[in-house]
CSV table of C-alpha atoms in Angstrom, one decimal:
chain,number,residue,atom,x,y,z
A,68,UNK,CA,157.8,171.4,172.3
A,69,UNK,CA,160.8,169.8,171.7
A,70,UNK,CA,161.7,166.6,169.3
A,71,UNK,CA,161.9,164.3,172.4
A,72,UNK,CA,158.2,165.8,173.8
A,73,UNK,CA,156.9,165.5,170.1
A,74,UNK,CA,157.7,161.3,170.3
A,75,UNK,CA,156.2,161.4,173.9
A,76,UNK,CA,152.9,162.7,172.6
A,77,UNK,CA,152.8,160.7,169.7
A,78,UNK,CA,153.4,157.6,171.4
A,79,UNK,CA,151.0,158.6,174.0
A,80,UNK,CA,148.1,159.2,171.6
A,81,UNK,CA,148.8,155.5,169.9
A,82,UNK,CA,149.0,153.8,173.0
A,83,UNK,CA,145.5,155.6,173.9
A,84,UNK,CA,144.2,154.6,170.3
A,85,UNK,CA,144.9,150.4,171.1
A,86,UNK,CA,143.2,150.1,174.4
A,87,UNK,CA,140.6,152.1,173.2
A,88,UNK,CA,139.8,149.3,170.5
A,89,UNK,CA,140.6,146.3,172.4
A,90,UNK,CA,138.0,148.0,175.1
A,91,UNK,CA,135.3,148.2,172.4
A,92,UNK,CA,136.3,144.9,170.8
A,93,UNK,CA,135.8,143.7,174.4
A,94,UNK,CA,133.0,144.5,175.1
A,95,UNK,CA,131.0,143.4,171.3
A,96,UNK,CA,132.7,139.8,171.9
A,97,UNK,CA,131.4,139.6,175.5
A,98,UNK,CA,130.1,135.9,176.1
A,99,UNK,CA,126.2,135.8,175.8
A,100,UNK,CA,124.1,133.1,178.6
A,101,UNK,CA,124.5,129.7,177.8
A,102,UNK,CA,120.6,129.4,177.1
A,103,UNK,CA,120.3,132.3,174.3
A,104,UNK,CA,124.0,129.8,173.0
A,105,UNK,CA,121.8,126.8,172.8
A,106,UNK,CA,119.5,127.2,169.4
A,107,UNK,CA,118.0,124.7,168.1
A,108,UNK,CA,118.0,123.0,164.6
A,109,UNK,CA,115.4,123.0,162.3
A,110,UNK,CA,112.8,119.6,163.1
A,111,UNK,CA,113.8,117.4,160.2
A,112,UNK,CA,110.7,116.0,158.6
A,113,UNK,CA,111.7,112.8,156.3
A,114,UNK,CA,109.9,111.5,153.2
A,115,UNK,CA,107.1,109.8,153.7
A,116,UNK,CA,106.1,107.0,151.2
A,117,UNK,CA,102.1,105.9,151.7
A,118,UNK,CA,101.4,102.4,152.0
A,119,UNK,CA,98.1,100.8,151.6
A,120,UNK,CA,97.0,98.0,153.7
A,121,UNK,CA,95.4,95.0,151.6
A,122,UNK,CA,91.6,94.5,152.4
A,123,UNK,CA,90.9,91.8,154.0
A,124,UNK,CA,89.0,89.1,152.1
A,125,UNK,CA,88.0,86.6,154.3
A,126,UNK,CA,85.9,85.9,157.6
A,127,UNK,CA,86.4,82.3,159.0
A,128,UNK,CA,83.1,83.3,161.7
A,129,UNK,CA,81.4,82.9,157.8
A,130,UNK,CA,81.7,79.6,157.7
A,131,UNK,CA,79.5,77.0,159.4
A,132,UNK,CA,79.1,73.7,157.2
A,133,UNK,CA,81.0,70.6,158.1
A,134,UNK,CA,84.1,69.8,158.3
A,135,UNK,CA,84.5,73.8,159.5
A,136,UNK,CA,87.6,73.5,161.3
A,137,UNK,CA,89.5,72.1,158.7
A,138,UNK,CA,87.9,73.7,155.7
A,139,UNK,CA,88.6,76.8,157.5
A,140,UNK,CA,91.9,75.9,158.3
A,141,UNK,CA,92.7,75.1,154.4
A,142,UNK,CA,90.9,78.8,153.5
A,143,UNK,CA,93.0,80.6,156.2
A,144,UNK,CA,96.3,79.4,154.9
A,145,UNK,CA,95.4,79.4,151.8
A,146,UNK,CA,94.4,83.5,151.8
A,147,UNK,CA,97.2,84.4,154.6
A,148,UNK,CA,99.6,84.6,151.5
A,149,UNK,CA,97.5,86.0,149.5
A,150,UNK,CA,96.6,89.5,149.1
A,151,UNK,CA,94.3,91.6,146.9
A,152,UNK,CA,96.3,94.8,145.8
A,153,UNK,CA,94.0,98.5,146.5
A,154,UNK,CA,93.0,99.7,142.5
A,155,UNK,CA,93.1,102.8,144.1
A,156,UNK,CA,94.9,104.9,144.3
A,157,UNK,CA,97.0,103.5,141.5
A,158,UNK,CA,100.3,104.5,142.9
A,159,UNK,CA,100.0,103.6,146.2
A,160,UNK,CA,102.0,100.2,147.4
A,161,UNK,CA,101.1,97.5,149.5
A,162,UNK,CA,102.5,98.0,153.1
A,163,UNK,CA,105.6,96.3,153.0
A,164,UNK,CA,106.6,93.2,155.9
A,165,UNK,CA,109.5,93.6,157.9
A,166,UNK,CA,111.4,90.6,158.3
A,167,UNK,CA,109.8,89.7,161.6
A,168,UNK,CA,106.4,89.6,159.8
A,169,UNK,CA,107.5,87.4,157.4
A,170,UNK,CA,109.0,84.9,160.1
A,171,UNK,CA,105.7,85.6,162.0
A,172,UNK,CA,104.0,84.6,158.4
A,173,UNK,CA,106.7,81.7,158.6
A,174,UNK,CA,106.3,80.3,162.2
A,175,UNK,CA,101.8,80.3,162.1
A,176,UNK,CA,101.8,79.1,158.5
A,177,UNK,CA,103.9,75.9,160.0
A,178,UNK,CA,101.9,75.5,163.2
A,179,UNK,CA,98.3,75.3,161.3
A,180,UNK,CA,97.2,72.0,162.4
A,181,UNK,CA,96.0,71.4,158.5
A,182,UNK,CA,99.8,71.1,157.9
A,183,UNK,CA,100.1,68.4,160.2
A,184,UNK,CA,97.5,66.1,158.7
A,185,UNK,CA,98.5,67.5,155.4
A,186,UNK,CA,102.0,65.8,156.5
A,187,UNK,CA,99.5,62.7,157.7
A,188,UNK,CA,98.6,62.7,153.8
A,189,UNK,CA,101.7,62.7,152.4
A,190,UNK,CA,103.4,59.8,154.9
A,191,UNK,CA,100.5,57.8,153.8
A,192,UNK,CA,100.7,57.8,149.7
A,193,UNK,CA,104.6,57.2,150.2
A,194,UNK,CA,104.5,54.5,152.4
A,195,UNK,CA,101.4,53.1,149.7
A,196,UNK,CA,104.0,53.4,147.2
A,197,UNK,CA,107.2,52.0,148.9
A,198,UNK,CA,109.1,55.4,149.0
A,199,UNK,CA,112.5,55.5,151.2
A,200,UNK,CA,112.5,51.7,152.0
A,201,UNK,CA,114.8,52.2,154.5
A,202,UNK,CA,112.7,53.6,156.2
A,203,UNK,CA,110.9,50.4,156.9
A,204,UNK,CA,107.4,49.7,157.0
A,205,UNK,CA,104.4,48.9,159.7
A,206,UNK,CA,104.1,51.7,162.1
A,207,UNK,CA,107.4,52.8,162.7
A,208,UNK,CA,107.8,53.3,158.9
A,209,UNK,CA,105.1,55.6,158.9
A,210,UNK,CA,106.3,57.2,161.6
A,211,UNK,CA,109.4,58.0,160.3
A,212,UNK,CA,107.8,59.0,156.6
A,213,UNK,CA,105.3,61.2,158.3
A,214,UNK,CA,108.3,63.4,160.6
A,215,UNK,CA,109.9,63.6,157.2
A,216,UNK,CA,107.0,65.3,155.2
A,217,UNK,CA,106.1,67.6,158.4
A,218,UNK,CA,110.1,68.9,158.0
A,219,UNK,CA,109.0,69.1,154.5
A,220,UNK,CA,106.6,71.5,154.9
A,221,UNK,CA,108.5,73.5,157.7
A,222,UNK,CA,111.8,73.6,155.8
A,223,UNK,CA,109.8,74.9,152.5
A,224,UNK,CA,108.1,77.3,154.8
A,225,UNK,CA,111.2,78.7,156.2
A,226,UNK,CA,112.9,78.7,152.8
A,227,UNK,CA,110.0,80.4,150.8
A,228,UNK,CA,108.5,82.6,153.3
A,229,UNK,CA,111.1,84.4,155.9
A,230,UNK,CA,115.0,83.8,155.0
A,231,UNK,CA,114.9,84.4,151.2
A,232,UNK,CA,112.4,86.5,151.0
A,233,UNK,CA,113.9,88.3,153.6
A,234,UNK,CA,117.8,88.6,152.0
A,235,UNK,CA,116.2,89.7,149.0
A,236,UNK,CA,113.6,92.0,150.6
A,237,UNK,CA,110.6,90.1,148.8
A,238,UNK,CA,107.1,90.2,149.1
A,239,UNK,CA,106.3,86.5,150.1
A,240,UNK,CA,102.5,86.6,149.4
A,241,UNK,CA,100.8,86.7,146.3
A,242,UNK,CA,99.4,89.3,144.6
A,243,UNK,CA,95.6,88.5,143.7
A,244,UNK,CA,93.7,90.1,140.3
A,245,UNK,CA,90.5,88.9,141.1
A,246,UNK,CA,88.9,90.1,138.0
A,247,UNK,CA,89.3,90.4,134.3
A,248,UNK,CA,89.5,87.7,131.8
A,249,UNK,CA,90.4,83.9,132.8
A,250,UNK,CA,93.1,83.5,130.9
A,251,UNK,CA,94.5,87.2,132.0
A,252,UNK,CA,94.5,85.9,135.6
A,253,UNK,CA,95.4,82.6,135.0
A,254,UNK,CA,98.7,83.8,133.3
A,255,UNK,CA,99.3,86.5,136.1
A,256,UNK,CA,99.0,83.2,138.7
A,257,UNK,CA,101.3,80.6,136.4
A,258,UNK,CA,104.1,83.2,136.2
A,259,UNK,CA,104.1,84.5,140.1
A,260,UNK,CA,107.0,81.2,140.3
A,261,UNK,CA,109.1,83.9,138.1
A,262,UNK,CA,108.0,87.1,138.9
A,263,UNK,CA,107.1,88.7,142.4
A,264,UNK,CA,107.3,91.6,143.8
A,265,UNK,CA,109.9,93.5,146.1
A,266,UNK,CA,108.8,95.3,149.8
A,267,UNK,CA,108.1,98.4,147.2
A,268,UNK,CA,105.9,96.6,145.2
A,269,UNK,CA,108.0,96.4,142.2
A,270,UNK,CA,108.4,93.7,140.0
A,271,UNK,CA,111.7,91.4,140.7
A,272,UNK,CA,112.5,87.8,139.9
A,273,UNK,CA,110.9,85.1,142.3
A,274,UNK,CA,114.4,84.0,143.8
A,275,UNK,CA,113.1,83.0,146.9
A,276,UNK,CA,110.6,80.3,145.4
A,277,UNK,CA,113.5,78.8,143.0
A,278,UNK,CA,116.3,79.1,145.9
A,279,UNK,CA,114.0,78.5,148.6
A,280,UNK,CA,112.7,75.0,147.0
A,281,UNK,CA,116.2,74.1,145.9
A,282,UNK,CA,117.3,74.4,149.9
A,283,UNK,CA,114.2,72.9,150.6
A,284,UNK,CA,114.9,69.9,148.5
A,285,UNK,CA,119.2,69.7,148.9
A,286,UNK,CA,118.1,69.5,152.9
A,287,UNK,CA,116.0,67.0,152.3
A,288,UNK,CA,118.3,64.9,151.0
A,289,UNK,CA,119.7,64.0,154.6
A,290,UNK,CA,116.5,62.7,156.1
A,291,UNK,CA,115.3,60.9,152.5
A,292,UNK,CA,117.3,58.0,152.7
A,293,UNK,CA,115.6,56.8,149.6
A,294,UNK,CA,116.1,59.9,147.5
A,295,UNK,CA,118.5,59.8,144.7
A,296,UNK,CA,121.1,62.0,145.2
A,297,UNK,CA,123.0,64.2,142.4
A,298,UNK,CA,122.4,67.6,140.3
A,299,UNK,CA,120.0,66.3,138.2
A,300,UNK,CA,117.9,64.4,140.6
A,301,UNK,CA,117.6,67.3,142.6
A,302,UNK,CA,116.6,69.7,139.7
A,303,UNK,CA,113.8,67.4,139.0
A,304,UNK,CA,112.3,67.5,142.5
A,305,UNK,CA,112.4,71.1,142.4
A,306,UNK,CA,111.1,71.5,139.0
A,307,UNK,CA,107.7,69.4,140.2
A,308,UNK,CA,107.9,71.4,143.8
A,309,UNK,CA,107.9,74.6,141.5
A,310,UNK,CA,105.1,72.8,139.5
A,311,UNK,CA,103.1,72.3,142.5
A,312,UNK,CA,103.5,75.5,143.5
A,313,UNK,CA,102.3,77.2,140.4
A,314,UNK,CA,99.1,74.8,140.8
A,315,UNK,CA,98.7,76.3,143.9
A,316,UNK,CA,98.8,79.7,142.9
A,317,UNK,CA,96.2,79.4,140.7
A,318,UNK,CA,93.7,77.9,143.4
A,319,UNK,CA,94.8,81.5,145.5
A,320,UNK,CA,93.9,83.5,142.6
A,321,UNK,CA,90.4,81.4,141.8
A,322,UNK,CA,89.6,80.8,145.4
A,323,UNK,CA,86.7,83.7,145.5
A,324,UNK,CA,84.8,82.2,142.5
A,325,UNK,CA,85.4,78.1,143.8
A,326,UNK,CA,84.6,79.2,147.6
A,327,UNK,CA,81.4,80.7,146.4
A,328,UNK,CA,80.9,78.4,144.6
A,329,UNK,CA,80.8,75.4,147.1
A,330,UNK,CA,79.8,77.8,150.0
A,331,UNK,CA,82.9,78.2,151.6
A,332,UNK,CA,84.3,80.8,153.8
A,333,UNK,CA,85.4,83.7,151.6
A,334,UNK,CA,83.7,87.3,151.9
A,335,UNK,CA,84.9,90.3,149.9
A,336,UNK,CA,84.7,93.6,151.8
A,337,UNK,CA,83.9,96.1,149.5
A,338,UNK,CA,85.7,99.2,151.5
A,339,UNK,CA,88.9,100.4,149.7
A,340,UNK,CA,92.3,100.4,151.3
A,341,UNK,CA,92.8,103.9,153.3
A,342,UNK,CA,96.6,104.5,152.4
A,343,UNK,CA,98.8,104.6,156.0
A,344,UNK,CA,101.7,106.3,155.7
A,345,UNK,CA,104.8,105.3,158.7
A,346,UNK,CA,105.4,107.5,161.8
A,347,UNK,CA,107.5,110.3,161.1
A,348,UNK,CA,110.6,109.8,163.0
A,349,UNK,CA,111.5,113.6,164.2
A,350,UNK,CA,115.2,114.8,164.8
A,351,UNK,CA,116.0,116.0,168.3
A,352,UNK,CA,116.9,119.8,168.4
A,353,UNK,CA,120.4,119.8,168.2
A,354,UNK,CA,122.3,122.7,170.1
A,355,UNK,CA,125.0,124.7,168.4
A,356,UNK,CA,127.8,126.4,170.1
């Protein structure tokens, strides 16, 4: 063959060689069915912290002496912010409330129809003692003193119990011993005003008592005609709110022990906390292309 046949051939063959390859590359890259396409991911399982649910300590049906609907009503509120933490196992948590429990917490504590004659109470002792005389006197002024102590109660309630504790993410109840030495407990109840515990069950700073009773007390100020008004006034009221409150805590921790003692409706139940762990929230399969 000549030069010019020789090129002919060559080119021939090289021509041949491409198609050949972009046949083959063809038909390796052919598209598969959109189902055997669709794969899924994975399921992704999160963590999973355990929670514990406190034991309930109390039975109102317990009680039948006199005076039951109030003295139940006292012991109800009294133990609905109070819980007894499981011993085991050790490091397990409470179960945490959302903030909707806490403004559920909120909204019954404030309805309990002890608040309204606690409210009754109050009104009384500071129209006795001449408090906000503008408010007047007679009926009317006792009127007006007891709508004041029932927003009392509901602004402290709302304060201390569902919008601080819920900025903060705080535990609004208090955490019950129950046993050990007197003066063990009583020191774990005078410092709760300090110390409480976050939705994880760690130990923070009790903001929401200290700024919850210093907005309870500011707020106050606009329906107390009679209260004194500037910083230091103010700090005093909250520093004998705070006061009162530490009182109280120590009734919550010593309530088993002065409800037995007088027959009231308290009953420990001895079965432990079964730790609960939240629903697993699983991914949906995801397809990939």
């Amino acid at each position: 063959m000549n030069r010019i046949q020789w090129q002919l051939a060559l080119f021939a063959a090289v021509v041949c060689t491409q198609l050949s390859a972009q046949s083959m590359l063809a038909t390796n890259s052919s598209p598969t069915p959109r189902t055997a396409m669709l794969t899924p991911s994975p399921t992704i399982q999160p963590v999973i912290t355990p929670c514990a649910q406190p034991a309930e300590l109390m039975e109102i049906g317990d009680y039948t002496g006199p005076f039951s609907s109030l003295v139940t009503g006292f012991a109800g509120k009294l133990e609905r912010k109070t819980v007894h933490p499981p011993s085991q196992p050790s490091r397990v948590h409470l179960c945490s409330l959302t903030a909707r429990d806490k403004f559920s917490l909120f909204a019954r504590n404030s309805t309990e129809p002890v608040n309204f004659l606690g409210a009754g109470w109050d009104a009384a002792w500071a129209q006795l003692d001449g408090d906000d005389q503008a408010l007047g006197k007679g009926a009317l002024g006792y009127l007006q003193r007891y709508n004041a102590a029932l927003v009392d109660n509901v602004s402290g309630e709302f304060f201390n119990t569902f919008l601080y504790p819920a900025i903060f993410h705080q535990d609004p109840r208090y955490y019950r011993l129950g046993q050990g030495p007197v003066t063990h407990r009583l020191a774990h109840a005078m410092r709760h005003v300090f110390v409480a515990h976050d939705d994880q069950g760690h130990l923070m700073f009790n903001y929401s008592e200290w700024m919850g009773t210093a907005s309870s007390k500011a707020l106050g100020n606009l329906y107390h005609p009679g209260n004194e008004r500037g910083f230091g006034e103010t700090t005093q009221r909250v520093g004998m709110s705070v006061t009162s409150d530490m009182a109280y805590d120590v009734l919550k921790e010593f309530w088993p022990e002065i409800s037995h003692k007088f027959r009231l409706p308290f009953k420990r139940h001895e079965q432990a906390a079964v730790p609960t762990a939240p629903a697993a929230v699983v991914a949906q399969p995801t397809a990939t292309m």
